[in-house]
């Protein structure tokens, strides 16, 4: 973003807004009339970002075993495909978003540049997931989203409950094993789930973009400082179960983070993700019409524990007695990624400029997978890419998405 635009933000007194947007993807924008757009679309994802381009799209609710109602979208055919009455079986692909965002992240660019629509146009049956906590998902009316109980979860529950519920539903509907694409937290929950053999029998392959199984080497100052605060049990400080980047309490917290001299909240696009090479202004505009989304504060504490401990483990309740109560052991169980079946096809793509999914942490992940069967692990390194380029980059089709399609086609 140009310097003059940033100064306009400051004159509007929007430092708080700048900081809270850093947490989502470090992005900020002004629309043409100078107004800041922060509200999500009132329509569902299908009407907001799919059917307007001529694609068929279905809005579907899937309920988890603990009562969360997850919104998922299905794009069953490409824009120019005729209705064959279901005679042609298209291979299902599930797209899973990261933290503080939702399924709209797969639909930010034009149809020729958005992964969900590219896959549909290449003959795939596309399903887009939205995890608990996003504006497109909810819980049974017996539990109000304004209560702490609604937000009592971490990515452990997303891996153990959300992902199996969605995968199981797609498998039941299509009768076919499923390809998977995850970005950021979407890679973490897949790796954790696969390591425990949850639903992997229903999966055909997985493409993992900007994987964050490990976070010990992330280079963003904002992320490091935030992790140190969260690992100090921020719930005690805040008394907040929901981490809402648009809320006043979180804004005060983020303003304090941005006051640290090591954090440059004026360089918004690289404040958290690293310096992305390939985003354009219209993509950022679209992004900020809907994001950032809320998540559980407990979820961010769990991610901070991953930064602190350098291992991938279940949530640490901070007390051996509490851990014993939940897990039957004084320390949380570790996710052993080497347990992922060695013949399960994996495609991993990561960037040299990514400040969250640092190449050193990806190297640790690849070490866990070093015994994977020959030909079953494909790795792509893109020197100039940072974290958001993989889902918002205008060059991603040629650089990444075409390779994902080839990978899926090789693993039919």
Coordinates of C-alpha atoms in Angstrom, one line a residue:
X1 CA 0.0 0.0 0.0
X2 CA 1.3 3.5 -0.9
X3 CA 2.7 5.7 1.9
X4 CA 0.1 8.4 1.2
X5 CA -2.7 5.9 1.7
X6 CA -1.2 4.9 5.1
X7 CA -1.0 8.5 6.1
X8 CA -4.7 8.9 5.3
X9 CA -5.4 6.0 7.6
X10 CA -3.5 7.7 10.4
X11 CA -5.3 11.0 9.9
X12 CA -8.5 9.1 10.3
X13 CA -7.3 7.9 13.6
X14 CA -7.2 4.3 12.4
X15 CA -4.1 2.9 14.0
X16 CA -6.3 0.4 15.9
X17 CA -7.8 -0.8 12.6
X18 CA -4.4 -1.1 11.0
X19 CA -3.1 -3.3 13.8
X20 CA -6.1 -5.7 13.9
X21 CA -6.0 -6.1 10.2
X22 CA -2.3 -7.1 10.5
X23 CA -3.5 -10.2 12.3
X24 CA -5.6 -11.4 9.4
X25 CA -3.2 -11.0 6.5
X26 CA -1.6 -7.6 7.3
X27 CA -3.8 -5.9 4.8
X28 CA -5.8 -2.6 4.8
X29 CA -7.6 -0.6 2.2
X30 CA -9.8 2.4 1.4
X31 CA -12.7 2.2 -1.0
X32 CA -13.0 4.9 -3.7
X33 CA -15.0 7.3 -1.5
X34 CA -12.6 6.9 1.5
X35 CA -14.9 4.9 3.7
X36 CA -13.5 1.8 5.5
X37 CA -15.3 -1.4 4.6
X38 CA -15.4 -3.8 7.5
X39 CA -18.7 -5.7 7.3
X40 CA -19.0 -9.2 5.9
X41 CA -21.4 -9.8 3.0
X42 CA -25.1 -10.3 4.1
X43 CA -25.4 -13.1 1.5
X44 CA -23.9 -16.6 1.7
X45 CA -20.7 -17.4 -0.1
X46 CA -22.5 -18.8 -3.2
X47 CA -24.4 -15.6 -3.9
X48 CA -21.5 -13.3 -2.9
X49 CA -18.7 -14.9 -4.9
X50 CA -19.8 -17.8 -7.1
X51 CA -23.1 -17.7 -8.9
X52 CA -22.6 -14.2 -10.1
X53 CA -19.9 -15.6 -12.4
X54 CA -22.2 -18.2 -13.9
X55 CA -21.3 -21.2 -11.7
X56 CA -23.8 -23.5 -10.0
X57 CA -23.3 -23.4 -6.2
X58 CA -25.0 -25.0 -3.2
X59 CA -25.1 -23.8 0.4
X60 CA -25.0 -26.8 2.8
X61 CA -25.0 -27.2 6.6
X62 CA -23.0 -29.9 8.2
X63 CA -23.3 -30.5 12.0
X64 CA -20.3 -31.7 14.1
X65 CA -20.7 -34.3 16.9
X66 CA -20.4 -31.5 19.5
X67 CA -23.2 -29.4 17.8
X68 CA -21.4 -26.8 15.7
X69 CA -23.3 -26.2 12.4
X70 CA -20.7 -25.6 9.7
X71 CA -21.5 -23.9 6.4
X72 CA -20.0 -25.5 3.4
X73 CA -20.3 -24.6 -0.3
X74 CA -20.4 -27.0 -3.2
X75 CA -19.5 -26.0 -6.8
X76 CA -20.4 -29.2 -8.6
X77 CA -19.5 -28.3 -12.2
X78 CA -17.5 -25.8 -14.2
X79 CA -18.9 -22.6 -15.6
X80 CA -19.2 -23.9 -19.1
X81 CA -20.1 -27.5 -18.2
X82 CA -23.6 -28.6 -19.1
X83 CA -25.9 -30.5 -16.8
X84 CA -25.2 -34.2 -17.5
X85 CA -27.7 -35.4 -14.9
X86 CA -24.9 -36.7 -12.7
X87 CA -23.8 -39.2 -15.2
X88 CA -20.2 -38.0 -15.1
X89 CA -18.6 -38.5 -11.7
X90 CA -16.3 -35.6 -10.9
X91 CA -13.6 -36.1 -8.3
X92 CA -14.4 -34.2 -5.1
X93 CA -11.9 -31.7 -3.7
X94 CA -12.2 -30.1 -0.3
X95 CA -10.7 -26.6 0.3
X96 CA -9.8 -25.7 3.9
X97 CA -9.0 -22.1 5.0
X98 CA -6.6 -20.8 7.6
X99 CA -7.1 -19.0 11.0
X100 CA -9.0 -15.6 11.2
X101 CA -10.5 -16.1 7.8
X102 CA -13.1 -18.3 6.1
X103 CA -13.9 -20.0 2.8
X104 CA -14.2 -16.7 0.9
X105 CA -10.3 -16.7 0.8
X106 CA -10.5 -19.3 -2.1
X107 CA -12.7 -16.9 -4.2
X108 CA -10.9 -13.5 -3.9
X109 CA -9.7 -13.1 -7.5
X110 CA -11.3 -13.5 -10.9
X111 CA -12.6 -16.9 -11.9
X112 CA -9.4 -17.4 -13.9
X113 CA -7.3 -16.8 -10.8
X114 CA -9.3 -18.3 -7.9
X115 CA -8.4 -21.9 -7.0
X116 CA -12.0 -23.0 -6.3
X117 CA -13.3 -21.9 -9.7
X118 CA -10.2 -23.1 -11.5
X119 CA -10.7 -26.6 -10.0
X120 CA -14.4 -26.5 -11.0
X121 CA -13.5 -25.6 -14.6
X122 CA -11.0 -28.4 -14.7
X123 CA -13.6 -31.1 -14.0
X124 CA -13.5 -31.3 -10.2
X125 CA -16.4 -31.3 -7.7
X126 CA -15.4 -28.5 -5.4
X127 CA -16.4 -28.2 -1.7
X128 CA -15.4 -25.2 0.4
X129 CA -15.3 -25.6 4.2
X130 CA -15.9 -23.0 6.9
X131 CA -14.8 -23.9 10.4
X132 CA -16.5 -23.2 13.7
X133 CA -16.3 -19.5 14.8
X134 CA -16.6 -18.0 11.3
X135 CA -19.5 -15.8 10.3
X136 CA -20.8 -18.5 8.0
X137 CA -21.0 -21.2 10.7
X138 CA -23.0 -21.3 14.0
X139 CA -24.1 -23.7 16.8
X140 CA -27.4 -25.0 17.9
X141 CA -29.6 -22.3 19.5
X142 CA -29.2 -23.9 22.9
X143 CA -25.7 -22.3 23.0
X144 CA -25.4 -18.6 22.3
X145 CA -22.3 -17.4 20.4
X146 CA -22.0 -14.7 23.1
X147 CA -21.3 -17.2 25.8
X148 CA -17.8 -18.5 26.7
X149 CA -18.9 -22.1 26.0
X150 CA -19.3 -21.3 22.3
X151 CA -15.6 -20.4 22.1
X152 CA -14.2 -23.2 24.3
X153 CA -12.1 -24.9 21.6
X154 CA -8.8 -24.9 19.7
X155 CA -7.6 -26.4 16.5
X156 CA -7.6 -29.7 18.3
X157 CA -11.4 -29.7 17.9
X158 CA -11.3 -28.5 14.3
X159 CA -9.0 -31.5 13.5
X160 CA -10.9 -34.0 15.5
X161 CA -14.5 -32.9 14.9
X162 CA -14.9 -30.3 12.1
X163 CA -12.7 -31.9 9.5
X164 CA -14.2 -35.5 10.0
X165 CA -17.7 -34.1 9.9
X166 CA -17.1 -32.4 6.6
X167 CA -15.1 -35.2 5.0
X168 CA -17.6 -37.8 6.2
X169 CA -20.5 -35.8 4.6
X170 CA -18.7 -35.3 1.3
X171 CA -17.8 -39.0 1.2
X172 CA -21.4 -40.0 1.9
X173 CA -22.8 -37.7 -0.8
X174 CA -20.3 -38.5 -3.5
X175 CA -19.2 -42.1 -2.7
X176 CA -15.7 -41.1 -3.6
X177 CA -12.5 -40.5 -1.8
X178 CA -11.5 -36.9 -1.6
X179 CA -8.6 -34.7 -2.6
X180 CA -7.8 -32.0 -0.1
X181 CA -6.2 -28.5 -0.3
X182 CA -5.3 -26.7 2.9
X183 CA -3.7 -23.3 3.5
X184 CA -1.9 -22.3 6.7
X185 CA -4.1 -23.6 9.7
X186 CA -5.8 -25.7 7.1
X187 CA -2.6 -27.7 6.7
X188 CA -2.1 -28.0 10.4
X189 CA -5.4 -29.6 11.1
X190 CA -5.0 -32.0 8.2
X191 CA -1.6 -33.1 9.3
X192 CA -2.8 -33.6 12.9
X193 CA -5.9 -35.5 11.7
X194 CA -4.0 -37.7 9.3
X195 CA -1.4 -38.5 11.9
X196 CA -4.2 -40.1 14.0
X197 CA -5.7 -41.9 11.0
X198 CA -8.9 -39.9 11.3
X199 CA -10.8 -40.1 8.0
X200 CA -7.7 -40.7 5.9
X201 CA -9.3 -43.8 4.5
X202 CA -11.8 -41.4 2.8
X203 CA -9.0 -39.2 1.4
X204 CA -7.2 -39.6 -2.0
X205 CA -4.4 -37.0 -1.6
X206 CA -3.6 -33.7 0.0
X207 CA -2.0 -30.4 -1.2
X208 CA -0.7 -28.3 1.6
X209 CA 0.1 -24.6 0.9
X210 CA 2.2 -22.6 3.4
X211 CA 2.2 -25.5 5.9
X212 CA 2.5 -24.5 9.6
X213 CA 3.1 -27.8 11.4
X214 CA 6.0 -26.0 13.2
X215 CA 6.3 -22.3 14.0
X216 CA 9.5 -22.0 16.0
X217 CA 11.4 -20.0 13.2
X218 CA 8.7 -17.5 12.1
X219 CA 10.4 -14.2 11.5
X220 CA 7.5 -11.7 11.8
X221 CA 8.0 -9.5 14.9
X222 CA 4.3 -9.1 15.3
X223 CA 3.7 -12.8 15.3
X224 CA 6.6 -13.5 17.8
X225 CA 5.4 -10.8 20.2
X226 CA 1.8 -11.9 20.0
X227 CA 2.8 -15.5 20.6
X228 CA 4.7 -14.5 23.7
X229 CA 1.7 -12.7 25.1
X230 CA -0.8 -15.5 24.2
X231 CA 1.4 -18.2 25.7
X232 CA 1.1 -16.2 29.0
X233 CA -2.6 -17.2 29.1
X234 CA -4.1 -14.1 27.6
X235 CA -7.5 -15.3 28.6
X236 CA -6.7 -14.3 32.1
X237 CA -5.8 -10.8 31.0
X238 CA -8.7 -10.4 28.6
X239 CA -11.4 -12.4 30.2
X240 CA -12.4 -13.0 26.6
X241 CA -13.3 -16.3 25.1
X242 CA -13.9 -14.9 21.6
X243 CA -10.9 -13.1 19.8
X244 CA -12.8 -10.7 17.6
X245 CA -10.3 -8.6 15.6
X246 CA -13.0 -6.0 15.0
X247 CA -13.9 -5.6 18.7
X248 CA -12.9 -2.8 21.0
X249 CA -11.1 -5.0 23.6
X250 CA -9.0 -6.8 21.1
X251 CA -8.2 -3.4 19.4
X252 CA -6.7 -2.1 22.7
X253 CA -4.6 -5.2 22.9
X254 CA -3.4 -4.9 19.4
X255 CA -2.6 -1.2 19.8
X256 CA -0.3 -2.2 22.6
X257 CA 1.4 -4.8 20.3
X258 CA 1.9 -2.2 17.6
X259 CA 3.5 0.2 20.1
X260 CA 6.5 -2.1 20.4
X261 CA 9.4 -0.6 18.4
X262 CA 10.2 -4.0 16.8
X263 CA 6.7 -4.2 15.2
X264 CA 6.1 -2.2 12.0
X265 CA 2.3 -1.9 11.8
X266 CA 2.7 0.6 9.0
X267 CA 4.0 -2.0 6.6
X268 CA 0.7 -3.9 6.8
X269 CA 1.1 -6.5 4.1
X270 CA 4.3 -7.9 5.5
X271 CA 3.6 -7.3 9.2
X272 CA 2.6 -10.9 9.7
X273 CA 2.8 -12.8 6.5
X274 CA 6.1 -11.6 5.0
X275 CA 6.5 -9.5 1.9
X276 CA 4.0 -10.9 -0.6
X277 CA 5.1 -10.5 -4.2
X278 CA 1.9 -10.9 -6.2
X279 CA -1.2 -9.3 -4.8
X280 CA -3.1 -6.5 -6.4
X281 CA -5.3 -3.8 -4.9
X282 CA -8.6 -5.3 -6.0
X283 CA -7.8 -8.6 -4.3
X284 CA -7.1 -6.8 -1.0
X285 CA -10.4 -4.9 -1.4
X286 CA -12.3 -8.1 -1.8
X287 CA -10.5 -9.7 1.1
X288 CA -11.4 -6.9 3.5
X289 CA -15.1 -7.0 2.6
X290 CA -15.3 -10.1 4.7
X291 CA -12.2 -10.6 6.8
X292 CA -10.8 -10.9 9.4
X293 CA -13.0 -13.4 11.2
X294 CA -13.2 -14.2 14.9
X295 CA -11.6 -17.2 16.4
X296 CA -11.4 -18.6 19.9
X297 CA -8.8 -16.9 22.1
X298 CA -8.0 -20.4 23.4
X299 CA -7.1 -21.3 19.8
X300 CA -4.5 -18.6 19.6
X301 CA -3.1 -19.7 23.0
X302 CA -2.7 -23.2 21.5
X303 CA -0.9 -21.8 18.4
X304 CA 1.4 -19.8 20.8
X305 CA 2.2 -23.0 22.6
X306 CA 3.3 -24.5 19.3
X307 CA 5.7 -21.5 18.9
X308 CA 7.0 -21.8 22.5
X309 CA 7.4 -25.6 22.6
X310 CA 8.7 -26.3 19.1
X311 CA 6.5 -29.4 18.9
X312 CA 3.1 -30.3 17.6
X313 CA 1.0 -31.3 20.6
X314 CA -2.6 -31.0 21.9
X315 CA -3.6 -28.1 23.9
X316 CA -1.6 -27.7 27.2
X317 CA -3.9 -26.8 30.1
X318 CA -0.9 -25.4 31.9
X319 CA -1.2 -27.7 34.9
X320 CA -0.2 -31.4 35.1
X321 CA -3.4 -32.2 37.0
X322 CA -5.6 -30.6 34.4
X323 CA -3.7 -32.3 31.6
X324 CA -4.1 -35.6 33.5
X325 CA -7.8 -35.0 33.7
X326 CA -8.1 -34.4 30.0
X327 CA -5.5 -36.7 28.5
X328 CA -4.7 -39.2 31.2
X329 CA -1.1 -37.9 31.3
X330 CA 0.6 -34.9 32.8
X331 CA 1.7 -33.5 29.4
X332 CA -0.4 -33.1 26.3
X333 CA 0.0 -35.9 23.7
X334 CA 2.2 -35.1 20.7
X335 CA 1.0 -35.5 17.2
X336 CA 3.4 -37.8 15.5
X337 CA 3.5 -36.8 11.9
X338 CA 5.6 -39.8 10.9
X339 CA 2.4 -41.8 11.5
X340 CA 0.9 -40.4 8.4
X341 CA 0.7 -43.4 6.0
X342 CA 3.8 -43.4 3.9
X343 CA 1.9 -44.2 0.7
X344 CA -0.5 -41.3 1.1
X345 CA 0.1 -38.8 -1.7
X346 CA 1.2 -35.3 -0.4
X347 CA 2.0 -32.1 -2.3
X348 CA 3.7 -29.4 -0.2
X349 CA 4.3 -25.9 -1.5
X350 CA 6.0 -23.2 0.5
X351 CA 7.6 -19.8 -0.1
X352 CA 11.0 -18.3 0.6
X353 CA 9.6 -15.0 1.8
X354 CA 6.9 -16.5 4.1
X355 CA 7.3 -15.1 7.6
X356 CA 4.8 -17.5 9.2
X357 CA 5.6 -20.8 7.4
X358 CA 9.4 -20.2 7.5
X359 CA 11.5 -22.5 5.3
X360 CA 13.3 -23.8 8.4
X361 CA 10.0 -25.0 10.0
X362 CA 9.0 -26.5 6.7
X363 CA 12.3 -28.4 6.7
X364 CA 11.4 -29.9 10.1
X365 CA 8.0 -31.0 8.6
X366 CA 9.8 -32.6 5.6
X367 CA 12.1 -34.4 8.0
X368 CA 9.1 -35.9 9.7
X369 CA 8.0 -37.2 6.2
X370 CA 11.5 -38.4 5.1
X371 CA 10.4 -42.0 5.1
X372 CA 7.4 -41.3 2.8
X373 CA 7.3 -43.7 -0.2
X374 CA 9.2 -42.6 -3.2
X375 CA 6.9 -40.7 -5.6
X376 CA 4.3 -40.1 -3.0
X377 CA 5.7 -36.8 -1.7
X378 CA 5.9 -33.8 -4.1
X379 CA 7.6 -30.6 -2.8
X380 CA 7.6 -27.2 -4.4
X381 CA 9.7 -24.2 -3.2
X382 CA 8.8 -20.8 -4.5
X383 CA 11.5 -18.3 -3.6
X384 CA 9.6 -15.1 -4.1
X385 CA 6.3 -16.2 -2.4
X386 CA 5.1 -15.2 1.1
X387 CA 2.1 -16.5 3.0
X388 CA -0.8 -14.8 1.3
X389 CA 0.5 -15.3 -2.3
X390 CA -0.7 -18.9 -2.2
X391 CA -4.4 -18.0 -2.0
X392 CA -4.4 -14.4 -3.2
X393 CA -1.5 -14.1 -5.7
X394 CA -2.5 -13.2 -9.3
X395 CA 0.4 -15.5 -10.5
X396 CA -0.7 -18.5 -8.3
X397 CA -2.6 -20.2 -11.1
X398 CA 0.5 -20.6 -13.3
X399 CA 3.0 -21.1 -10.4
X400 CA 1.0 -23.3 -8.0
X401 CA -2.5 -24.3 -9.0
X402 CA -1.6 -25.9 -12.4
X403 CA 0.8 -28.1 -10.4
X404 CA -1.9 -29.0 -7.9
X405 CA -4.2 -30.1 -10.7
X406 CA -1.5 -32.2 -12.3
X407 CA -0.8 -33.7 -8.8
X408 CA -4.5 -34.6 -8.4
X409 CA -4.7 -36.1 -11.9
X410 CA -1.7 -38.3 -11.2
X411 CA -3.4 -39.6 -8.1
X412 CA -6.8 -40.4 -9.4

